[in-house]
Short mmCIF file of C-alpha atoms in Angstrom, two decimals:
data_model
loop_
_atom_site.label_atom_id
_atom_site.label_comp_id
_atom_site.label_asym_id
_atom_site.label_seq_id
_atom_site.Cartn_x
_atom_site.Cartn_y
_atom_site.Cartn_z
CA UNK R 1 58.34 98.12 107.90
CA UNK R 2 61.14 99.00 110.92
CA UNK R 3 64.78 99.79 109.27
CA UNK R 4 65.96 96.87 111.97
CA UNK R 5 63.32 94.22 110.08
CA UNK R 6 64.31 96.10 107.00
CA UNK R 7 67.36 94.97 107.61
CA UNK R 8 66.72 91.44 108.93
CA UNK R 9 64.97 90.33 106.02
CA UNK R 10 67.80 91.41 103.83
CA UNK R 11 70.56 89.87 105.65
CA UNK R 12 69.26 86.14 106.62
CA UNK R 13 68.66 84.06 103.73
CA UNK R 14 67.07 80.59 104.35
CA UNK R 15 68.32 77.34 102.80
CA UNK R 16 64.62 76.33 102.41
CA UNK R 17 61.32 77.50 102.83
CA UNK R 18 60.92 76.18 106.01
CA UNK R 19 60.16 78.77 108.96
CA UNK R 20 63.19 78.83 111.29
CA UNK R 21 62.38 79.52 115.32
CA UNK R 22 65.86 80.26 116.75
CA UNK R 23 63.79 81.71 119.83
CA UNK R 24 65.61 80.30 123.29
CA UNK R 25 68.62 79.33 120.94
CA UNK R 26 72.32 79.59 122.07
CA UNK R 27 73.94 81.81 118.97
CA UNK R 28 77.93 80.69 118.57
CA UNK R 29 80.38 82.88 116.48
CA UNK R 30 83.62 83.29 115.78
CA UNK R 31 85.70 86.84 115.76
CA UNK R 32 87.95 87.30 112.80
CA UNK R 33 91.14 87.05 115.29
CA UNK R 34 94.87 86.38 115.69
CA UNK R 35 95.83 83.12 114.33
CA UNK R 36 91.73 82.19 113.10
CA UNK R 37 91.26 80.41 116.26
CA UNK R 38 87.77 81.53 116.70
CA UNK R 39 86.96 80.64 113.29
CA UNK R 40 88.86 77.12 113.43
CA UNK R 41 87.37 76.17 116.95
CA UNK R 42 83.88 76.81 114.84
CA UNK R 43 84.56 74.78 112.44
CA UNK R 44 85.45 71.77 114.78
CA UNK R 45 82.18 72.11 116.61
CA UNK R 46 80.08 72.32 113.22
CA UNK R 47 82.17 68.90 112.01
CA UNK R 48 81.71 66.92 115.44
CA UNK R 49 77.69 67.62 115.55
CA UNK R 50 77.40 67.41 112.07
CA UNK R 51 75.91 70.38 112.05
CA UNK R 52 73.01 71.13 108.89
CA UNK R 53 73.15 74.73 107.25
CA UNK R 54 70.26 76.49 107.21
CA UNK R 55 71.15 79.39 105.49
CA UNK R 56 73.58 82.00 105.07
CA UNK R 57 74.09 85.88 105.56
CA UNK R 58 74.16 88.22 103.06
CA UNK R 59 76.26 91.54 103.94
CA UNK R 60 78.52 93.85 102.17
CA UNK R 61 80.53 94.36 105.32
CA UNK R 62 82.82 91.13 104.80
CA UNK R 63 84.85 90.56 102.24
CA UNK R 64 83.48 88.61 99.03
CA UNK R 65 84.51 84.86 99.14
CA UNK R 66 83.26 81.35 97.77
CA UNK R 67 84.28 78.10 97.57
CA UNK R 68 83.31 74.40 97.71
CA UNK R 69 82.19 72.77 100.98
CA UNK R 70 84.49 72.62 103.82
CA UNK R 71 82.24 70.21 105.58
CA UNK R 72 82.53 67.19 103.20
CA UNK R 73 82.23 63.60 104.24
CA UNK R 74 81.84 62.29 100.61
CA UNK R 75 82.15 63.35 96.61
CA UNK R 76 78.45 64.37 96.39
CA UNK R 77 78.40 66.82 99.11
CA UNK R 78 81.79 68.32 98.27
CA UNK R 79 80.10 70.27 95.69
CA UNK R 80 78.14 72.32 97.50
CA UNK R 81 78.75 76.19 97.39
CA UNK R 82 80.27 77.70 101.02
CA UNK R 83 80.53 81.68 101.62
CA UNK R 84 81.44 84.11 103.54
CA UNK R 85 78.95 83.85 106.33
CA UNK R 86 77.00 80.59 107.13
CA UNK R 87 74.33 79.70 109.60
CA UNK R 88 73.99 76.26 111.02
CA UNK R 89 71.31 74.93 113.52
CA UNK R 90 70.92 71.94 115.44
CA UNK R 91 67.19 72.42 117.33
CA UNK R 92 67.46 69.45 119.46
CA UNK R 93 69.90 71.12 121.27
CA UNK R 94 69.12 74.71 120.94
CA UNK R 95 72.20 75.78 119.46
CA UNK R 96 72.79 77.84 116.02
CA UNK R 97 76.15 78.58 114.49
CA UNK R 98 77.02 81.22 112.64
CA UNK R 99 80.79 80.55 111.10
CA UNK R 100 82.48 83.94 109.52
CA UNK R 101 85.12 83.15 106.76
CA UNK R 102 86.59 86.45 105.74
CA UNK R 103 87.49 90.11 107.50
CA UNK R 104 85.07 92.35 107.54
CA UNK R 105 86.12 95.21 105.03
CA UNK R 106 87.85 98.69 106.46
CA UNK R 107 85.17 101.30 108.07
CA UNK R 108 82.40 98.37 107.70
CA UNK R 109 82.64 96.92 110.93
CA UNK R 110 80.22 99.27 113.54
CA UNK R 111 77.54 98.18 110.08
CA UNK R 112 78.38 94.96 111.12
CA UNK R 113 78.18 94.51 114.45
CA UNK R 114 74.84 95.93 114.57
CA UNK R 115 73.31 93.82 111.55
CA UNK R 116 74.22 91.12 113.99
CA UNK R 117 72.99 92.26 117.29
CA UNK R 118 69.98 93.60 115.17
CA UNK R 119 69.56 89.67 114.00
CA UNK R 120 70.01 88.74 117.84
CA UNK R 121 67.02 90.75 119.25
CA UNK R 122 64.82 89.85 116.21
CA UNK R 123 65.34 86.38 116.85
CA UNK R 124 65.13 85.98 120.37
CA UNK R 125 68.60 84.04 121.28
CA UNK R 126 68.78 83.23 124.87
CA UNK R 127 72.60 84.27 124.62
CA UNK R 128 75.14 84.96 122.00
CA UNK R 129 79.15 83.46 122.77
CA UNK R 130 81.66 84.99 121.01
CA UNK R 131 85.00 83.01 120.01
CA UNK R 132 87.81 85.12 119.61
CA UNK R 133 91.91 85.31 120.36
CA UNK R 134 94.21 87.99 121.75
CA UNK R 135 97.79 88.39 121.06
CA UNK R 136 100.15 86.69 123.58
CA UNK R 137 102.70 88.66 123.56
CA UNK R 138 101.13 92.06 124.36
CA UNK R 139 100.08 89.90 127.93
CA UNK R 140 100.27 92.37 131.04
CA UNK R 141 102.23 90.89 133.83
CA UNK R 142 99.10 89.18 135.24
CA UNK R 143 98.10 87.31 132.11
CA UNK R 144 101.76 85.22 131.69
CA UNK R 145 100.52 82.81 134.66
CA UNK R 146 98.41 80.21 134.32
CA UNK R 147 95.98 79.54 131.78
CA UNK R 148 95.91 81.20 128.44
CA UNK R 149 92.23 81.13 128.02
CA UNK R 150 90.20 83.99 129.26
CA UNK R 151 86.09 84.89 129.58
CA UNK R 152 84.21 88.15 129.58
CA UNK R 153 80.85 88.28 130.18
CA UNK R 154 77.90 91.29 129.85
CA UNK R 155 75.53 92.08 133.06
CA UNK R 156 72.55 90.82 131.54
CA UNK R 157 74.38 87.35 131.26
CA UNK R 158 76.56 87.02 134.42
CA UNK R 159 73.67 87.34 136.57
CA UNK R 160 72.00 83.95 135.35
CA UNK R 161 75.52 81.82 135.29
CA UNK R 162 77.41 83.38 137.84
CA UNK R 163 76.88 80.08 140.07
CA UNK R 164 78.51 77.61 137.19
CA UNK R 165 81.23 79.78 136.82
CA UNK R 166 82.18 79.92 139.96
CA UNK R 167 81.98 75.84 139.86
CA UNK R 168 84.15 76.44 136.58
CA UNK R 169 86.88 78.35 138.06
CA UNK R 170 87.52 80.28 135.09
CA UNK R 171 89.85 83.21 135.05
CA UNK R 172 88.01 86.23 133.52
CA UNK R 173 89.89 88.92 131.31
CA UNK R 174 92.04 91.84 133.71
CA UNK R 175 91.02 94.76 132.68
CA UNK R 176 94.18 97.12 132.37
CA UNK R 177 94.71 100.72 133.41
CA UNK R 178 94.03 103.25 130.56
CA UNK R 179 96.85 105.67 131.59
CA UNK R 180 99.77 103.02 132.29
CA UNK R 181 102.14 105.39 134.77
CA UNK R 182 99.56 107.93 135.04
CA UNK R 183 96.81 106.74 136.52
CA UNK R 184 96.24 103.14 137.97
CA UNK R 185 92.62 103.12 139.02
CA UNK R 186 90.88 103.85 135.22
CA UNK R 187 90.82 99.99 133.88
CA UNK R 188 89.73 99.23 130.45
CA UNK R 189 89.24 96.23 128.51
CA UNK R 190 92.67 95.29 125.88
CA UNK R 191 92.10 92.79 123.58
CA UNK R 192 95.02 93.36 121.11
CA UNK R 193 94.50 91.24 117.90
CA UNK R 194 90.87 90.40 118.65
CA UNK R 195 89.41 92.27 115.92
CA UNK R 196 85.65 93.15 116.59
CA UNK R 197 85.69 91.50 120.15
CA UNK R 198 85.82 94.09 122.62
CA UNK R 199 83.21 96.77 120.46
CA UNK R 200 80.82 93.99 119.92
CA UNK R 201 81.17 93.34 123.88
CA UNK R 202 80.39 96.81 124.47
CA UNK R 203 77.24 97.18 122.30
CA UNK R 204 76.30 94.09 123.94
CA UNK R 205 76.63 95.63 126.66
CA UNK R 206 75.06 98.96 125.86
CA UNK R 207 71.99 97.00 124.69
CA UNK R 208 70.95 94.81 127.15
CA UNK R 209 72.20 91.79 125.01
CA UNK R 210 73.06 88.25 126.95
CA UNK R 211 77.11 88.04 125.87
CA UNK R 212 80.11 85.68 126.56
CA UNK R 213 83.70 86.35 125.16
CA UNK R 214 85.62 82.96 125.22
CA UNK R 215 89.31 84.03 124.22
CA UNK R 216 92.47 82.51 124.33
CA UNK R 217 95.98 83.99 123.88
CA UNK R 218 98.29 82.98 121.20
CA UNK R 219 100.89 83.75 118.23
CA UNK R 220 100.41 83.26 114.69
CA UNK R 221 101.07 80.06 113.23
CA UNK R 222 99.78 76.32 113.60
CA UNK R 223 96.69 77.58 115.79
CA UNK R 224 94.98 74.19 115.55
CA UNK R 225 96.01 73.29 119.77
CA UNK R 226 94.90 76.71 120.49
CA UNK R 227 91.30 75.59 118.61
CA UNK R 228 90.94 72.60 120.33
CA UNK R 229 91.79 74.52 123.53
CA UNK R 230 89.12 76.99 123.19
CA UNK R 231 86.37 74.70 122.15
CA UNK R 232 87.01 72.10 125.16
CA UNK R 233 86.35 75.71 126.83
CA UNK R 234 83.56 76.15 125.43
CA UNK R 235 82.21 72.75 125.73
CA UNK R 236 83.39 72.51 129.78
CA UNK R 237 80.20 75.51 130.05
CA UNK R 238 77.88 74.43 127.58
CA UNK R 239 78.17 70.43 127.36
CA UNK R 240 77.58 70.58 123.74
CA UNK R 241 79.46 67.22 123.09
CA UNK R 242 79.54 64.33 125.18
CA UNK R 243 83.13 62.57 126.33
CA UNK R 244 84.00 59.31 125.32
CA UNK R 245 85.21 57.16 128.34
CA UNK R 246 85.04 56.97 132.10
CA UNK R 247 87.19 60.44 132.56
CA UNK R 248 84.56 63.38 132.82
CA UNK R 249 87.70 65.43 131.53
CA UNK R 250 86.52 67.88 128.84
CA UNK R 251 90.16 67.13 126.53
CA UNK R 252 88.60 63.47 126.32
CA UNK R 253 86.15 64.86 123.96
CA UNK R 254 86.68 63.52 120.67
CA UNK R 255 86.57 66.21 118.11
CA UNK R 256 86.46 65.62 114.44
CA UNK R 257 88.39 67.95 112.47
CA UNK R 258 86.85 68.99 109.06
CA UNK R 259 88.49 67.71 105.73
CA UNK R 260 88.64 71.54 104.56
CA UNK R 261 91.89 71.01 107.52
CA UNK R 262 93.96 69.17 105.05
CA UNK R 263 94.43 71.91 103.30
CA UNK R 264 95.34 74.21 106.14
CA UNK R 265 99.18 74.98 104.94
CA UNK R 266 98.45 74.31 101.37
CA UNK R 267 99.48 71.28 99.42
CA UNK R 268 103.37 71.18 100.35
CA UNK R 269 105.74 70.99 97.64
CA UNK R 270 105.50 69.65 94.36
CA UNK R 271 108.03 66.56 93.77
CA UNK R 272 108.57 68.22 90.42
CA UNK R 273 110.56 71.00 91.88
CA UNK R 274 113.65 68.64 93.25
#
């Protein structure tokens, strides 16, 4: 046995004994980023399409975490065990989620990213899209107009959509000079805040692997508009969800937050206290 299927067999665990073929599948995931916005724009697409698990990753590059299901619609499913690192499919349309909960731990994360791109190959994904965030207040000049939301995409991938984005418009990511006041014509990609994002882009890159960045700049704080900005993203290239109406707007889509969001800034005060 390979050390890559060595490592694939250890990492994905099934829900059930049923054989999973994610071969031609898009693969959507989150970057553990400024203000969770990857992570919470994940979770809205996994409520709205009802998404099923399927199984889960086991790694010892994130940190530990459990807790009950952040996915519940009723008392019998709220139950259910949820970790660190989940994988949900929906075949019918091709698509598989995986949704990261916690950071991945201090000097862990090249292990990481190549358990995952490792898990890519082996499984055949027609292209991975990576949901991430980038601090907006370390913006270059260029980035303060306009949109907030940026794209970055790998070789292998930008050949075979280069005509819809063009139809898209989108803005992709400036590259900024390496040597600021040295030396303008060395450009390098800054993603400040986006944790993982830009070396998981590079491997991607390094490897042949189909790869979209989807990133959107923002502050800490309420992040939930930045979420639902960077999904209807998302969703204007991949048509996931359908929009309700006559307006072929993609901010007509009508997303359905997860109950886990109630939660989101704790339980407020206790009336005791006054």
């Amino acid at each position: 046995m390979s050390k890559e299927s060595h490592i694939f067999l250890i990492m994905f665990i099934a829900s059930d004994s049923k054989d999973l073929d994610f071969r031609g599948f898009s693969l959507i995931l989150p970057a553990v980023s400024v203000g969770n916005v990857g992570q919470l724009a994940v979770d809205l697409l996994i409520s709205t399409l009802t998404l099923p698990r399927v199984g889960y990753i086991y790694t010892e590059c994130l940190v530990p975490m459990a807790g009950s299901n952040p996915y519940a619609r009723s008392a019998d499913d709220a139950v259910e065990l949820s970790i660190n690192a989940e994988v949900y499919s929906l075949p019918e349309k091709k698509l598989a989620v995986l949704q990261i909960r916690s950071p991945v731990l201090q000097n862990k994360s090249k292990e990481f990213r190549q358990i995952i791109l490792s898990w890519v190959k082996q499984n055949g994904f027609s292209k991975v899209v990576l949901l991430s965030s980038s601090h907006a207040y370390q913006r270059d000049d260029r980035q303060l107009l306009g949109t907030p939301l940026r794209y970055l995409m790998t070789p292998d991938l930008q050949s075979i959509v280069q005509e819809k984005l063009q139809s898209l418009s989108w803005k992709e990511l400036e590259r900024i000079a390496a040597f600021p006041g040295v030396s303008e014509t060395e450009q390098q990609i800054y993603i400040p805040g986006g944790g993982f994002t830009k070396s998981l882009f590079q491997d991607s890159c390094s490897e042949g692997i189909p790869m979209a960045i989807l990133l959107i700049f923002c502050s800490e704080g309420d992040n939930i508009p930045d979420a639902f900005a960077l999904v209807n993203y998302l969703n204007d290239w991949l048509q996931l969800v359908e929009c309700t109406g006559s307006t072929s707007s993609m901010s007509s889509v009508q997303w359905i937050a997860p109950s886990s969001w109630k939660l989101l800034f704790g339980c407020g005060l206790p009336p005791l206290i006054f």
